[in-house]
PDB file of C-alpha atoms and ligand atoms in Angstrom:
ATOM      1  CA  UNK O  18    -128.324  -5.767  69.807  1.00 47.00           C
ATOM      2  CA  UNK O  19    -128.652  -2.184  71.041  1.00 48.00           C
ATOM      3  CA  UNK O  20    -130.812  -1.749  74.102  1.00 52.00           C
ATOM      4  CA  UNK O  21    -130.542  -5.507  74.725  1.00 71.00           C
ATOM      5  CA  UNK O  22    -129.523  -7.364  77.793  1.00 92.00           C
ATOM      6  CA  UNK O  23    -126.306  -5.860  79.123  1.00 94.00           C
ATOM      7  CA  UNK O  24    -123.514  -8.170  80.206  1.00 96.00           C
ATOM      8  CA  UNK O  25    -120.881  -5.605  81.166  1.00 97.00           C
ATOM      9  CA  UNK O  26    -121.192  -2.026  82.326  1.00 97.00           C
ATOM     10  CA  UNK O  27    -118.153   0.075  83.164  1.00 97.00           C
ATOM     11  CA  UNK O  28    -118.845   3.273  85.076  1.00 97.00           C
ATOM     12  CA  UNK O  29    -116.396   6.100  85.810  1.00 96.00           C
ATOM     13  CA  UNK O  30    -113.347   3.831  85.553  1.00 97.00           C
ATOM     14  CA  UNK O  31    -109.988   5.433  86.338  1.00 97.00           C
ATOM     15  CA  UNK O  32    -106.746   3.445  86.067  1.00 97.00           C
ATOM     16  CA  UNK O  33    -103.505   5.218  86.915  1.00 97.00           C
ATOM     17  CA  UNK O  34     -99.884   4.093  86.740  1.00 96.00           C
ATOM     18  CA  UNK O  35     -97.676   5.443  89.511  1.00 96.00           C
ATOM     19  CA  UNK O  36     -94.275   5.887  87.854  1.00 94.00           C
ATOM     20  CA  UNK O  37     -91.130   7.790  88.902  1.00 93.00           C
ATOM     21  CA  UNK O  38     -91.887  10.345  86.203  1.00 92.00           C
ATOM     22  CA  UNK O  39     -95.367  10.983  87.618  1.00 94.00           C
ATOM     23  CA  UNK O  40     -98.905   9.588  87.575  1.00 95.00           C
ATOM     24  CA  UNK O  41     -99.897   8.272  84.140  1.00 95.00           C
ATOM     25  CA  UNK O  42    -103.664   8.624  83.760  1.00 95.00           C
ATOM     26  CA  UNK O  43    -104.055   5.644  81.433  1.00 95.00           C
ATOM     27  CA  UNK O  44    -107.851   5.447  81.765  1.00 96.00           C
ATOM     28  CA  UNK O  45    -109.877   8.442  82.914  1.00 94.00           C
ATOM     29  CA  UNK O  46    -113.559   8.386  83.794  1.00 94.00           C
ATOM     30  CA  UNK O  47    -114.431   5.720  81.243  1.00 96.00           C
ATOM     31  CA  UNK O  48    -118.029   4.588  80.713  1.00 96.00           C
ATOM     32  CA  UNK O  49    -119.073   1.703  78.489  1.00 95.00           C
ATOM     33  CA  UNK O  50    -121.911  -0.804  78.146  1.00 96.00           C
ATOM     34  CA  UNK O  51    -121.584  -4.100  76.309  1.00 96.00           C
ATOM     35  CA  UNK O  52    -124.596  -6.245  75.424  1.00 96.00           C
ATOM     36  CA  UNK O  53    -124.904 -10.001  75.611  1.00 94.00           C
ATOM     37  CA  UNK O  54    -124.049 -11.855  72.408  1.00 93.00           C
ATOM     38  CA  UNK O  55    -122.620  -8.911  70.488  1.00 94.00           C
ATOM     39  CA  UNK O  56    -119.182  -8.423  68.983  1.00 94.00           C
ATOM     40  CA  UNK O  57    -117.898  -5.169  70.349  1.00 96.00           C
ATOM     41  CA  UNK O  58    -114.728  -3.453  69.123  1.00 95.00           C
ATOM     42  CA  UNK O  59    -112.658  -1.162  71.283  1.00 96.00           C
ATOM     43  CA  UNK O  60    -110.529   0.819  68.892  1.00 94.00           C
ATOM     44  CA  UNK O  61    -107.820   3.467  69.124  1.00 90.00           C
ATOM     45  CA  UNK O  62    -104.126   4.112  68.672  1.00 87.00           C
ATOM     46  CA  UNK O  63    -101.497   2.203  70.657  1.00 84.00           C
ATOM     47  CA  UNK O  64    -101.356   3.526  74.205  1.00 84.00           C
ATOM     48  CA  UNK O  65    -104.906   4.938  74.255  1.00 89.00           C
ATOM     49  CA  UNK O  66    -105.852   2.707  77.196  1.00 92.00           C
ATOM     50  CA  UNK O  67    -107.960   0.059  75.460  1.00 92.00           C
ATOM     51  CA  UNK O  68    -105.961  -2.958  76.719  1.00 92.00           C
ATOM     52  CA  UNK O  69    -105.658  -1.473  80.202  1.00 95.00           C
ATOM     53  CA  UNK O  70    -109.441  -1.027  80.312  1.00 96.00           C
ATOM     54  CA  UNK O  71    -110.068  -4.669  79.514  1.00 95.00           C
ATOM     55  CA  UNK O  72    -107.337  -5.844  81.878  1.00 94.00           C
ATOM     56  CA  UNK O  73    -109.118  -3.821  84.550  1.00 96.00           C
ATOM     57  CA  UNK O  74    -112.260  -5.874  83.843  1.00 96.00           C
ATOM     58  CA  UNK O  75    -110.254  -8.973  84.759  1.00 95.00           C
ATOM     59  CA  UNK O  76    -108.544  -7.075  87.577  1.00 95.00           C
ATOM     60  CA  UNK O  77    -105.215  -7.871  85.956  1.00 93.00           C
ATOM     61  CA  UNK O  78    -103.764  -4.371  85.663  1.00 94.00           C
ATOM     62  CA  UNK O  79     -99.987  -4.850  85.967  1.00 92.00           C
ATOM     63  CA  UNK O  80     -98.120  -2.804  88.603  1.00 93.00           C
ATOM     64  CA  UNK O  81     -97.407   0.084  88.984  1.00 94.00           C
ATOM     65  CA  UNK O  82    -100.962   0.410  87.599  1.00 95.00           C
ATOM     66  CA  UNK O  83    -103.926   0.615  89.924  1.00 96.00           C
ATOM     67  CA  UNK O  84    -107.679   0.843  89.510  1.00 97.00           C
ATOM     68  CA  UNK O  85    -108.349   4.076  91.340  1.00 96.00           C
ATOM     69  CA  UNK O  86    -112.084   4.518  90.891  1.00 96.00           C
ATOM     70  CA  UNK O  87    -115.141   3.186  89.159  1.00 97.00           C
ATOM     71  CA  UNK O  88    -117.528   0.259  88.940  1.00 97.00           C
ATOM     72  CA  UNK O  89    -117.313  -2.755  86.657  1.00 97.00           C
ATOM     73  CA  UNK O  90    -120.643  -4.563  86.670  1.00 97.00           C
ATOM     74  CA  UNK O  91    -120.512  -7.998  85.078  1.00 96.00           C
ATOM     75  CA  UNK O  92    -123.764  -9.960  85.040  1.00 93.00           C
ATOM     76  CA  UNK O  93    -125.093  -7.745  87.822  1.00 92.00           C
ATOM     77  CA  UNK O  94    -122.023  -8.093  90.094  1.00 95.00           C
ATOM     78  CA  UNK O  95    -119.491  -5.324  90.770  1.00 96.00           C
ATOM     79  CA  UNK O  96    -116.191  -7.071  90.040  1.00 97.00           C
ATOM     80  CA  UNK O  97    -114.212  -4.418  91.886  1.00 96.00           C
ATOM     81  CA  UNK O  98    -115.925  -5.359  95.129  1.00 96.00           C
ATOM     82  CA  UNK O  99    -115.289  -9.104  94.896  1.00 95.00           C
ATOM     83  CA  UNK O 100    -112.677 -10.784  97.086  1.00 95.00           C
ATOM     84  CA  UNK O 101    -109.712 -12.033  95.031  1.00 93.00           C
ATOM     85  CA  UNK O 102    -110.791 -15.665  95.584  1.00 92.00           C
ATOM     86  CA  UNK O 103    -114.154 -15.004  93.895  1.00 93.00           C
ATOM     87  CA  UNK O 104    -112.493 -13.029  91.146  1.00 94.00           C
ATOM     88  CA  UNK O 105    -110.206 -15.984  90.384  1.00 91.00           C
ATOM     89  CA  UNK O 106    -113.294 -18.115  89.741  1.00 89.00           C
ATOM     90  CA  UNK O 107    -114.609 -15.558  87.260  1.00 92.00           C
ATOM     91  CA  UNK O 108    -111.322 -15.284  85.357  1.00 88.00           C
ATOM     92  CA  UNK O 109    -111.228 -17.984  82.732  1.00 77.00           C
ATOM     93  CA  UNK O 110    -114.577 -19.513  83.615  1.00 85.00           C
ATOM     94  CA  UNK O 111    -116.850 -16.532  82.913  1.00 93.00           C
ATOM     95  CA  UNK O 112    -114.529 -13.984  81.345  1.00 94.00           C
ATOM     96  CA  UNK O 113    -111.436 -15.001  79.423  1.00 90.00           C
ATOM     97  CA  UNK O 114    -108.892 -13.223  77.359  1.00 88.00           C
ATOM     98  CA  UNK O 115    -106.882 -14.088  74.263  1.00 87.00           C
ATOM     99  CA  UNK O 116    -103.684 -12.073  74.379  1.00 81.00           C
ATOM    100  CA  UNK O 117    -101.814 -10.444  71.535  1.00 77.00           C
ATOM    101  CA  UNK O 118     -98.780 -12.675  71.411  1.00 79.00           C
ATOM    102  CA  UNK O 119     -99.407 -16.420  71.709  1.00 80.00           C
ATOM    103  CA  UNK O 120     -95.682 -16.948  72.349  1.00 81.00           C
ATOM    104  CA  UNK O 121     -95.871 -15.249  75.710  1.00 82.00           C
ATOM    105  CA  UNK O 122     -99.284 -16.710  76.591  1.00 84.00           C
ATOM    106  CA  UNK O 123     -98.046 -20.318  76.378  1.00 90.00           C
ATOM    107  CA  UNK O 124     -95.473 -21.898  78.676  1.00 91.00           C
ATOM    108  CA  UNK O 125     -92.661 -23.370  76.533  1.00 92.00           C
ATOM    109  CA  UNK O 126     -92.052 -26.160  79.065  1.00 94.00           C
ATOM    110  CA  UNK O 127     -95.455 -27.829  78.808  1.00 94.00           C
ATOM    111  CA  UNK O 128     -97.375 -29.453  75.970  1.00 95.00           C
ATOM    112  CA  UNK O 129    -100.379 -27.709  74.427  1.00 94.00           C
ATOM    113  CA  UNK O 130    -102.657 -30.449  75.787  1.00 94.00           C
ATOM    114  CA  UNK O 131    -101.258 -30.161  79.301  1.00 95.00           C
ATOM    115  CA  UNK O 132    -101.802 -26.385  79.345  1.00 93.00           C
ATOM    116  CA  UNK O 133    -105.404 -26.754  78.168  1.00 94.00           C
ATOM    117  CA  UNK O 134    -106.276 -29.522  80.654  1.00 95.00           C
ATOM    118  CA  UNK O 135    -104.610 -27.606  83.512  1.00 91.00           C
ATOM    119  CA  UNK O 136    -107.078 -24.745  83.049  1.00 88.00           C
ATOM    120  CA  UNK O 137    -110.008 -27.177  83.052  1.00 91.00           C
ATOM    121  CA  UNK O 138    -108.752 -29.062  86.120  1.00 92.00           C
ATOM    122  CA  UNK O 139    -108.145 -25.816  88.030  1.00 87.00           C
ATOM    123  CA  UNK O 140    -111.789 -24.775  87.672  1.00 85.00           C
ATOM    124  CA  UNK O 141    -113.835 -27.960  87.265  1.00 86.00           C
ATOM    125  CA  UNK O 142    -114.139 -31.102  89.346  1.00 88.00           C
ATOM    126  CA  UNK O 143    -113.428 -33.571  86.539  1.00 91.00           C
ATOM    127  CA  UNK O 144    -110.964 -36.438  86.057  1.00 93.00           C
ATOM    128  CA  UNK O 145    -107.728 -35.928  84.121  1.00 93.00           C
ATOM    129  CA  UNK O 146    -109.078 -38.257  81.465  1.00 93.00           C
ATOM    130  CA  UNK O 147    -112.223 -36.227  80.827  1.00 93.00           C
ATOM    131  CA  UNK O 148    -110.236 -32.951  80.900  1.00 93.00           C
ATOM    132  CA  UNK O 149    -107.967 -34.439  78.208  1.00 94.00           C
ATOM    133  CA  UNK O 150    -111.052 -35.484  76.242  1.00 93.00           C
ATOM    134  CA  UNK O 151    -112.433 -31.934  76.538  1.00 91.00           C
ATOM    135  CA  UNK O 152    -109.078 -30.531  75.352  1.00 93.00           C
ATOM    136  CA  UNK O 153    -109.281 -32.808  72.309  1.00 94.00           C
ATOM    137  CA  UNK O 154    -112.821 -31.556  71.546  1.00 89.00           C
ATOM    138  CA  UNK O 155    -111.635 -27.954  71.890  1.00 90.00           C
ATOM    139  CA  UNK O 156    -108.714 -28.527  69.530  1.00 92.00           C
ATOM    140  CA  UNK O 157    -111.255 -29.783  66.999  1.00 89.00           C
ATOM    141  CA  UNK O 158    -113.493 -26.748  67.599  1.00 86.00           C
ATOM    142  CA  UNK O 159    -110.617 -24.351  66.900  1.00 87.00           C
ATOM    143  CA  UNK O 160    -109.745 -26.436  63.841  1.00 87.00           C
ATOM    144  CA  UNK O 161    -106.283 -27.599  64.812  1.00 90.00           C
ATOM    145  CA  UNK O 162    -105.297 -30.241  62.248  1.00 91.00           C
ATOM    146  CA  UNK O 163    -104.318 -33.622  63.710  1.00 93.00           C
ATOM    147  CA  UNK O 164    -105.614 -32.569  67.120  1.00 94.00           C
ATOM    148  CA  UNK O 165    -104.569 -35.771  68.932  1.00 94.00           C
ATOM    149  CA  UNK O 166    -100.960 -35.319  67.896  1.00 94.00           C
ATOM    150  CA  UNK O 167    -101.027 -31.553  68.582  1.00 94.00           C
ATOM    151  CA  UNK O 168    -102.177 -32.149  72.168  1.00 95.00           C
ATOM    152  CA  UNK O 169     -98.758 -33.685  72.836  1.00 95.00           C
ATOM    153  CA  UNK O 170     -96.819 -30.955  71.007  1.00 95.00           C
ATOM    154  CA  UNK O 171     -94.741 -28.305  72.778  1.00 95.00           C
ATOM    155  CA  UNK O 172     -95.284 -24.643  71.796  1.00 93.00           C
ATOM    156  CA  UNK O 173     -92.009 -24.509  69.802  1.00 94.00           C
ATOM    157  CA  UNK O 174     -93.342 -27.320  67.605  1.00 94.00           C
ATOM    158  CA  UNK O 175     -96.370 -25.230  66.593  1.00 92.00           C
ATOM    159  CA  UNK O 176     -96.652 -22.368  64.095  1.00 89.00           C
ATOM    160  CA  UNK O 177     -97.787 -18.884  65.245  1.00 86.00           C
ATOM    161  CA  UNK O 178    -101.333 -19.403  63.951  1.00 86.00           C
ATOM    162  CA  UNK O 179    -101.537 -22.816  65.586  1.00 89.00           C
ATOM    163  CA  UNK O 180    -100.348 -21.387  68.907  1.00 90.00           C
ATOM    164  CA  UNK O 181    -103.064 -18.712  68.723  1.00 86.00           C
ATOM    165  CA  UNK O 182    -105.612 -21.502  68.145  1.00 89.00           C
ATOM    166  CA  UNK O 183    -104.317 -23.302  71.246  1.00 92.00           C
ATOM    167  CA  UNK O 184    -104.586 -20.061  73.253  1.00 90.00           C
ATOM    168  CA  UNK O 185    -108.145 -19.622  71.945  1.00 89.00           C
ATOM    169  CA  UNK O 186    -109.023 -23.195  72.922  1.00 89.00           C
ATOM    170  CA  UNK O 187    -107.728 -22.513  76.455  1.00 90.00           C
ATOM    171  CA  UNK O 188    -109.787 -19.306  76.594  1.00 88.00           C
ATOM    172  CA  UNK O 189    -112.894 -21.261  75.540  1.00 87.00           C
ATOM    173  CA  UNK O 190    -112.248 -24.301  77.724  1.00 87.00           C
ATOM    174  CA  UNK O 191    -114.625 -23.237  80.493  1.00 86.00           C
ATOM    175  CA  UNK O 192    -117.396 -21.840  78.267  1.00 85.00           C
ATOM    176  CA  UNK O 193    -116.895 -18.168  79.156  1.00 90.00           C
ATOM    177  CA  UNK O 194    -119.750 -15.714  78.671  1.00 93.00           C
ATOM    178  CA  UNK O 195    -117.363 -12.940  77.701  1.00 94.00           C
ATOM    179  CA  UNK O 196    -114.292 -13.433  75.524  1.00 93.00           C
ATOM    180  CA  UNK O 197    -111.845 -10.551  75.233  1.00 93.00           C
ATOM    181  CA  UNK O 198    -109.460 -10.736  72.294  1.00 91.00           C
ATOM    182  CA  UNK O 199    -106.586  -8.262  72.641  1.00 88.00           C
ATOM    183  CA  UNK O 200    -105.170  -7.583  69.149  1.00 83.00           C
ATOM    184  CA  UNK O 201    -105.312 -11.370  68.613  1.00 77.00           C
ATOM    185  CA  UNK O 202    -103.797 -11.265  65.140  1.00 75.00           C
ATOM    186  CA  UNK O 203    -101.143  -8.554  65.409  1.00 72.00           C
ATOM    187  CA  UNK O 204     -98.287 -11.018  65.897  1.00 66.00           C
ATOM    188  CA  UNK O 205     -99.392 -13.190  62.953  1.00 69.00           C
ATOM    189  CA  UNK O 206     -98.898 -12.893  59.221  1.00 73.00           C
ATOM    190  CA  UNK O 207    -101.736 -11.677  57.012  1.00 73.00           C
ATOM    191  CA  UNK O 208    -103.262 -14.977  55.813  1.00 75.00           C
ATOM    192  CA  UNK O 209    -103.151 -16.458  59.299  1.00 76.00           C
ATOM    193  CA  UNK O 210    -104.728 -13.237  60.651  1.00 78.00           C
ATOM    194  CA  UNK O 211    -107.726 -13.768  58.377  1.00 81.00           C
ATOM    195  CA  UNK O 212    -108.070 -17.387  59.530  1.00 81.00           C
ATOM    196  CA  UNK O 213    -108.000 -16.468  63.225  1.00 82.00           C
ATOM    197  CA  UNK O 214    -110.596 -13.705  62.703  1.00 85.00           C
ATOM    198  CA  UNK O 215    -112.795 -16.160  60.820  1.00 85.00           C
ATOM    199  CA  UNK O 216    -112.414 -18.633  63.672  1.00 84.00           C
ATOM    200  CA  UNK O 217    -113.411 -16.031  66.276  1.00 86.00           C
ATOM    201  CA  UNK O 218    -116.422 -15.049  64.189  1.00 86.00           C
ATOM    202  CA  UNK O 219    -117.515 -18.693  63.906  1.00 85.00           C
ATOM    203  CA  UNK O 220    -117.070 -19.309  67.609  1.00 84.00           C
ATOM    204  CA  UNK O 221    -119.031 -16.187  68.452  1.00 86.00           C
ATOM    205  CA  UNK O 222    -121.904 -17.330  66.213  1.00 86.00           C
ATOM    206  CA  UNK O 223    -121.851 -20.953  67.313  1.00 85.00           C
ATOM    207  CA  UNK O 224    -121.654 -20.365  71.059  1.00 84.00           C
ATOM    208  CA  UNK O 225    -123.276 -16.957  71.335  1.00 87.00           C
ATOM    209  CA  UNK O 226    -120.362 -15.756  73.445  1.00 91.00           C
ATOM    210  CA  UNK O 227    -120.004 -11.987  73.813  1.00 94.00           C
ATOM    211  CA  UNK O 228    -116.802 -10.982  72.053  1.00 94.00           C
ATOM    212  CA  UNK O 229    -114.805  -7.843  72.782  1.00 95.00           C
ATOM    213  CA  UNK O 230    -112.115  -7.171  70.193  1.00 93.00           C
ATOM    214  CA  UNK O 231    -109.362  -4.760  71.136  1.00 93.00           C
ATOM    215  CA  UNK O 232    -107.780  -3.445  67.961  1.00 91.00           C
ATOM    216  CA  UNK O 233    -106.139  -0.490  66.258  1.00 87.00           C
ATOM    217  CA  UNK O 234    -107.158  -1.836  62.872  1.00 87.00           C
ATOM    218  CA  UNK O 235    -110.320  -0.271  61.404  1.00 89.00           C
ATOM    219  CA  UNK O 236    -110.425  -3.040  58.774  1.00 86.00           C
ATOM    220  CA  UNK O 237    -110.844  -5.627  61.540  1.00 87.00           C
ATOM    221  CA  UNK O 238    -113.557  -3.450  63.092  1.00 91.00           C
ATOM    222  CA  UNK O 239    -115.487  -3.218  59.804  1.00 90.00           C
ATOM    223  CA  UNK O 240    -115.178  -6.949  59.309  1.00 87.00           C
ATOM    224  CA  UNK O 241    -116.084  -8.170  62.767  1.00 89.00           C
ATOM    225  CA  UNK O 242    -117.920  -5.714  64.976  1.00 93.00           C
ATOM    226  CA  UNK O 243    -121.597  -5.050  65.678  1.00 95.00           C
ATOM    227  CA  UNK O 244    -120.776  -1.953  67.736  1.00 97.00           C
ATOM    228  CA  UNK O 245    -117.661   0.109  68.217  1.00 97.00           C
ATOM    229  CA  UNK O 246    -116.206   2.383  70.876  1.00 97.00           C
ATOM    230  CA  UNK O 247    -113.407   4.726  69.843  1.00 97.00           C
ATOM    231  CA  UNK O 248    -110.915   5.582  72.554  1.00 96.00           C
ATOM    232  CA  UNK O 249    -108.550   8.514  72.690  1.00 95.00           C
ATOM    233  CA  UNK O 250    -106.055   9.234  75.470  1.00 94.00           C
ATOM    234  CA  UNK O 251    -107.771   7.112  78.106  1.00 94.00           C
ATOM    235  CA  UNK O 252    -111.394   8.021  77.385  1.00 95.00           C
ATOM    236  CA  UNK O 253    -114.170   6.857  75.084  1.00 97.00           C
ATOM    237  CA  UNK O 254    -114.913   9.608  72.562  1.00 97.00           C
ATOM    238  CA  UNK O 255    -117.529   7.913  70.379  1.00 98.00           C
ATOM    239  CA  UNK O 256    -119.744   4.804  70.472  1.00 98.00           C
ATOM    240  CA  UNK O 257    -121.977   3.614  67.640  1.00 97.00           C
ATOM    241  CA  UNK O 258    -123.273   0.747  65.614  1.00 95.00           C
ATOM    242  CA  UNK O 259    -120.575  -0.258  63.111  1.00 96.00           C
ATOM    243  CA  UNK O 260    -122.558   0.906  60.031  1.00 96.00           C
ATOM    244  CA  UNK O 261    -123.406   4.187  61.713  1.00 96.00           C
ATOM    245  CA  UNK O 262    -119.800   4.772  62.754  1.00 96.00           C
ATOM    246  CA  UNK O 263    -118.389   4.170  59.284  1.00 95.00           C
ATOM    247  CA  UNK O 264    -121.249   5.957  57.506  1.00 94.00           C
ATOM    248  CA  UNK O 265    -121.665   8.894  59.821  1.00 95.00           C
ATOM    249  CA  UNK O 266    -118.629   9.414  62.054  1.00 96.00           C
ATOM    250  CA  UNK O 267    -119.093  12.417  64.330  1.00 97.00           C
ATOM    251  CA  UNK O 268    -115.983  12.870  66.437  1.00 97.00           C
ATOM    252  CA  UNK O 269    -113.088  14.593  64.633  1.00 96.00           C
ATOM    253  CA  UNK O 270    -110.724  11.881  65.898  1.00 95.00           C
ATOM    254  CA  UNK O 271    -112.920   9.092  64.480  1.00 96.00           C
ATOM    255  CA  UNK O 272    -113.069  10.964  61.181  1.00 94.00           C
ATOM    256  CA  UNK O 273    -109.273  11.130  61.192  1.00 92.00           C
ATOM    257  CA  UNK O 274    -108.987   7.393  61.889  1.00 91.00           C
ATOM    258  CA  UNK O 275    -111.325   6.622  58.997  1.00 91.00           C
ATOM    259  CA  UNK O 276    -109.460   8.924  56.616  1.00 85.00           C
ATOM    260  CA  UNK O 277    -106.314   6.958  57.383  1.00 77.00           C
ATOM    261  CA  UNK O 278    -107.745   3.658  56.048  1.00 72.00           C
ATOM    262  CA  UNK O 279    -106.612   2.668  52.572  1.00 66.00           C
ATOM    263  CA  UNK O 280    -109.421   1.693  50.205  1.00 62.00           C
ATOM    264  CA  UNK O 281    -109.515   0.183  46.734  1.00 54.00           C
ATOM    265  CA  UNK O 282    -111.013   3.343  45.275  1.00 55.00           C
ATOM    266  CA  UNK O 283    -108.447   5.659  46.878  1.00 54.00           C
ATOM    267  CA  UNK O 284    -105.383   3.967  45.388  1.00 55.00           C
ATOM    268  CA  UNK O 285    -104.007   7.122  43.899  1.00 57.00           C
ATOM    269  CA  UNK O 286    -105.051   9.412  46.719  1.00 59.00           C
ATOM    270  CA  UNK O 287    -102.741  10.185  49.613  1.00 59.00           C
ATOM    271  CA  UNK O 288    -103.834   8.678  52.901  1.00 58.00           C
ATOM    272  CA  UNK O 289    -104.269  11.314  55.551  1.00 67.00           C
ATOM    273  CA  UNK O 290    -102.712  10.786  58.927  1.00 74.00           C
ATOM    274  CA  UNK O 291    -103.911  12.677  62.002  1.00 79.00           C
ATOM    275  CA  UNK O 292    -101.515  15.573  62.618  1.00 78.00           C
ATOM    276  CA  UNK O 293     -99.710  15.782  65.964  1.00 78.00           C
ATOM    277  CA  UNK O 294     -98.980  13.037  68.454  1.00 80.00           C
ATOM    278  CA  UNK O 295    -100.873  11.358  71.293  1.00 80.00           C
ATOM    279  CA  UNK O 296    -100.701  13.507  74.432  1.00 85.00           C
ATOM    280  CA  UNK O 297     -98.462  13.042  77.417  1.00 83.00           C
ATOM    281  CA  UNK O 298    -100.675  11.154  79.847  1.00 86.00           C
ATOM    282  CA  UNK O 299     -98.834  12.484  82.895  1.00 91.00           C
ATOM    283  CA  UNK O 300     -99.793  16.040  82.005  1.00 90.00           C
ATOM    284  CA  UNK O 301    -102.681  15.643  79.553  1.00 91.00           C
ATOM    285  CA  UNK O 302    -104.029  18.780  77.879  1.00 92.00           C
ATOM    286  CA  UNK O 303    -106.914  20.420  79.761  1.00 93.00           C
ATOM    287  CA  UNK O 304    -110.457  20.291  78.392  1.00 95.00           C
ATOM    288  CA  UNK O 305    -110.790  17.990  75.406  1.00 96.00           C
ATOM    289  CA  UNK O 306    -107.577  15.950  75.243  1.00 95.00           C
ATOM    290  CA  UNK O 307    -107.784  15.932  71.458  1.00 96.00           C
ATOM    291  CA  UNK O 308    -107.821  19.742  71.146  1.00 95.00           C
ATOM    292  CA  UNK O 309    -104.104  20.209  70.251  1.00 94.00           C
ATOM    293  CA  UNK O 310    -104.684  17.972  67.192  1.00 93.00           C
ATOM    294  CA  UNK O 311    -108.219  18.990  66.287  1.00 95.00           C
ATOM    295  CA  UNK O 312    -108.909  21.148  63.256  1.00 94.00           C
ATOM    296  CA  UNK O 313    -112.275  22.223  64.755  1.00 96.00           C
ATOM    297  CA  UNK O 314    -110.988  23.164  68.237  1.00 96.00           C
ATOM    298  CA  UNK O 315    -112.789  26.121  69.854  1.00 97.00           C
ATOM    299  CA  UNK O 316    -111.980  28.053  73.031  1.00 96.00           C
ATOM    300  CA  UNK O 317    -114.362  25.955  75.089  1.00 97.00           C
ATOM    301  CA  UNK O 318    -112.465  22.804  74.010  1.00 97.00           C
ATOM    302  CA  UNK O 319    -109.343  24.048  75.799  1.00 96.00           C
ATOM    303  CA  UNK O 320    -111.230  24.620  79.060  1.00 96.00           C
ATOM    304  CA  UNK O 321    -114.000  22.066  79.420  1.00 96.00           C
ATOM    305  CA  UNK O 322    -113.977  18.366  79.029  1.00 95.00           C
ATOM    306  CA  UNK O 323    -116.826  17.441  76.653  1.00 96.00           C
ATOM    307  CA  UNK O 324    -119.518  15.204  78.098  1.00 95.00           C
ATOM    308  CA  UNK O 325    -120.915  12.199  76.256  1.00 95.00           C
ATOM    309  CA  UNK O 326    -124.006  13.199  74.268  1.00 96.00           C
ATOM    310  CA  UNK O 327    -126.615  10.785  72.917  1.00 95.00           C
ATOM    311  CA  UNK O 328    -127.236  11.652  69.261  1.00 96.00           C
ATOM    312  CA  UNK O 329    -129.971   9.005  68.892  1.00 93.00           C
ATOM    313  CA  UNK O 330    -129.895   5.426  67.606  1.00 89.00           C
ATOM    314  CA  UNK O 331    -127.333   4.585  70.288  1.00 92.00           C
ATOM    315  CA  UNK O 332    -124.778   6.935  68.726  1.00 97.00           C
ATOM    316  CA  UNK O 333    -122.826   8.651  71.501  1.00 97.00           C
ATOM    317  CA  UNK O 334    -120.173  11.319  71.076  1.00 98.00           C
ATOM    318  CA  UNK O 335    -118.049  13.398  73.439  1.00 97.00           C
ATOM    319  CA  UNK O 336    -117.378  16.608  71.524  1.00 98.00           C
ATOM    320  CA  UNK O 337    -118.355  20.270  72.024  1.00 98.00           C
ATOM    321  CA  UNK O 338    -119.377  20.526  68.368  1.00 97.00           C
ATOM    322  CA  UNK O 339    -122.582  18.683  69.278  1.00 95.00           C
ATOM    323  CA  UNK O 340    -123.415  20.163  72.677  1.00 85.00           C
TER     324      UNK O 340
HETATM  325 FE1  SF4 T 423    -112.297  19.011  68.571  1.00 86.33          FE
HETATM  326 FE2  SF4 T 423    -113.406  20.457  70.478  1.00 86.33          FE
HETATM  327 FE3  SF4 T 423    -114.640  18.290  69.619  1.00 86.33          FE
HETATM  328 FE4  SF4 T 423    -112.422  18.099  71.080  1.00 86.33          FE
HETATM  329  S1  SF4 T 423    -114.372  18.927  71.746  1.00 86.33           S
HETATM  330  S2  SF4 T 423    -112.891  16.974  69.266  1.00 86.33           S
HETATM  331  S3  SF4 T 423    -111.274  19.855  70.344  1.00 86.33           S
HETATM  332  S4  SF4 T 423    -114.210  20.135  68.450  1.00 86.33           S
END
């Protein structure tokens, strides 16, 4: 997939939140390229800016957040330059998002079928009958049992896993080119999580849609992704092919994340957590933002922000150890 046809390129993205306590630099000078047809994982601890980055792609950063700088090129078009009317056409029809909690994504007052057909009718010139027919097809695609009956069900009549399938069917209803799944299984129990991941994998294969998974779970990354970007404190610190990242992690933060994964062979070993806490994003540390937690920190790390270096085979790392 590497070196293929790019579908999304983010350049120098900065997203800040203007709060009473000060300016939170949630995303700072972020660069990323995603290729058509791949499954890409954006990974990092809670609050590292991964969801904000992908919301910026849809131009749905909630206030008091604002996209301050950067370019987001989707299929050759800079989304940040589009009028809102054009952007609305792209949301849902070309890029769609499956959010973390299906309970908040669905409106409790309307049936699952109504909410799916509404999306279709808002973007396509089709009759209500054919939109309903399309919704029924989609319910079958996402493997909702008794799809005809479920179309008439209200969200409270559906289980968590079923609701996430409905949300996924809505996200797929307009054949998007890019599907962003933001921690799509976090709110679900473990067996249902596995089913939803399996479903996303199938859909990605069947329809060739480009899938971006936002997750803090390295197990999900290993299971699903072709390529991975690791984020720390608002910036990408490492990008690599999934095998390369797990086999040869370079950034000290990535190494820490991998050491914190339980494995069958390490049952009696203590899992290592990364010492320290994520930095204050109003006054982030100078230089490399990871330096207060890094066991390899040098003087230069406290002064200069490391630039992204290409280590070959598409493996990129932002760390002074390699410059
Ligand atoms: Fe550690 Fe320095 Fe690399 Fe940052 S730049 S991760 S502080 S070695």
